[in-house]
Amino acid sequence: MHSLQCVLQVQRSLRWGPMASVSWLSLRMCMAHSSLSSTTCPNPERQEAGARKDFSSRLATGPTLQHFLRSASAPQEKLSSEVEDPPPYLTMDELLGRQRKVYLETYGCQMNVNDTEIAWSILQKSGYLRTSNLQEADVILLVTCSIREKAEQTIWNRLHQLKALKTRRLRSQVPLRIGILGCMAERLKEEILNREKMVDVLAGPDAYRDLPRLLAVAESGQQAANVLLSLDETYADVMPVQTSPSATSAFVSIMRGCDNMCTYCIVPFTRGRERSRPVASILEEVRKLSEQGLKEVTLLGQNVNSFRDNSEVQFNNAVSTNLSRGFTTNYKTKQGGLRFAHLLDQVSRVDPEMRIRFTSPHPKDFPDEVLQLIHERDNICKQIHLPAQSGSSRVLEAMRRGYSREAYVELVHHIREFIPGVSLSSDFIAGFCGETEEDHIQTVSLLREVQYNMGFLFAYSMRQKTRAYHRLKDDVPEEVKLRRLEELITVFREEATKANQTSVGCTQLVLVEGLSKRSATDLCGRNDGNLKVIFPDAEMEDVNNPGLRVRAQPGDYVLVQITSASSQTLKGHVLCRTTLKDSSTYC
Ligand code: 5AD
Ligand code: SF4
């Protein structure tokens, strides 16, 4: 086996369900000359022998097991102002980026977009520079996704391309370092280092604080990995860097991980246990974004509405959780803490001109107080993502989603009663283990019944480690999965077109993002339901400055009269510039 140089790989075993507990599962060190261990697999091409010797001799007097255990179990949220001692085997200087240029590439979900900025914020503080030009990069980091086989294949293909870049590197330059970050690093661990010798660094989703150290190790020609999952890492004190100054919106991560263990899903294994960021630090970030002039924040998390800040002691710790009617959890009901309704209330009060969205929620956590808040606050968007996954109760049970089709449909009706005009979106999986033609027809009928405004539809991809992998059979042939997926897409589009056409003739509040990608004379923005709205760039009145003629700029709110709609876009013409507060709900 190829060695992971100098990195302690401590994995916490995660047991799920009512008696969930944490135990130290394995403790492996792959380090030549370490006081503990074991194997080394020198790779002659990648070594500068002198540097390694020097490095290795420093390691011999380096950290002990106690050092690692201490750092592994130490509380992870530190104040950014705290000065830390470098690990004993690396000098402070070696931990610095020394103006090396980092190129970051993001794959997968919005969590990964946010994680990219967290990783960058940490590296920037260590003296790295960022480049958007791959050719001039000294360090290339891929923030990866494992949710489906195809997502991982994309990364393997990309690594082949990067290999060429690495071998073409001139001797006069510092060697190019390549890192795999995020879910794929966590899922495959050293398998990546074994398969692709050109990968220098692996960092799981909870190990980004360790990136400067991992890169310092890689600098000496060793491969370095940290795939430790944490119970409390939320990067609460790491403010992501807002990279695009013209941006109108930002993501704010509020929780990480997932305790649901849906049988098809790899996420609980790659991102670990559910944990929430303290409310105070979320509010601080939202306030900063508001001061920077941003007009929209999307609260992010794998189960954003299962939010539960337990960081402060409250009185109501015995209050149990209100689940949506007809919904159950795969884990013992949790109690106490500050819940999502509290957070949403607080966040929406920061800036009445700032739109608030959240994704991705779980349908089980929509108590009435959350729905009421969405209904009554002008700046909380009337848009709810309600991932159904299937329209068949039999399949939902096999997926361990904790609800039946009937409970889901009842929730949809309840939401629509509370929030008239709400925009709904969903995720569906075609061809899950054991899905029959009859089950598939049920999913088609759910799409027709609910008539979503947006949808994300996928063919099932069996993932190792999941419950489905161990207990179920991936027995729907590939071509059947794809045929069913096509059918779902067709039905979704027909229904979304109908749903979106109800906006034609209405006036909607649109947050302007900038020029339309398709036409230099059109602008593009989003309505409250998060649908793209395209309209000609024309002069208009500003309602707060009567008589003043203006042109819309990114970050402006404008009223647009909708003239046509498709399954994905609305078109219209602009009426006037306004503010969120001044524009009550139109149509
Ligand atoms: N195969 C296909 N789709 C999946 N999803 C999650 N796991 C899988 C899988 N193994 C989908 C679900 C989830 C979305 C983020 O990805 O629909 O809601
Ligand atoms: Fe995966 Fe289910 Fe958790 Fe979503 S709720 S991340 S689908 S396990």
XYZ file of C-alpha atoms in Angstrom, residues 99 103 107 115 200 209 242 255 325 346 364 577:
12
model
C 2.626 33.524 -2.152
C -6.494 27.321 -8.199
C -17.926 20.237 -8.241
C -16.785 24.991 1.345
C -0.464 15.149 -3.030
C -8.393 24.002 8.789
C -16.842 36.947 -0.976
C -25.265 23.354 9.681
C -47.695 15.557 10.617
C -33.447 36.453 13.603
C -40.103 16.209 8.217
C -37.105 50.308 -9.683
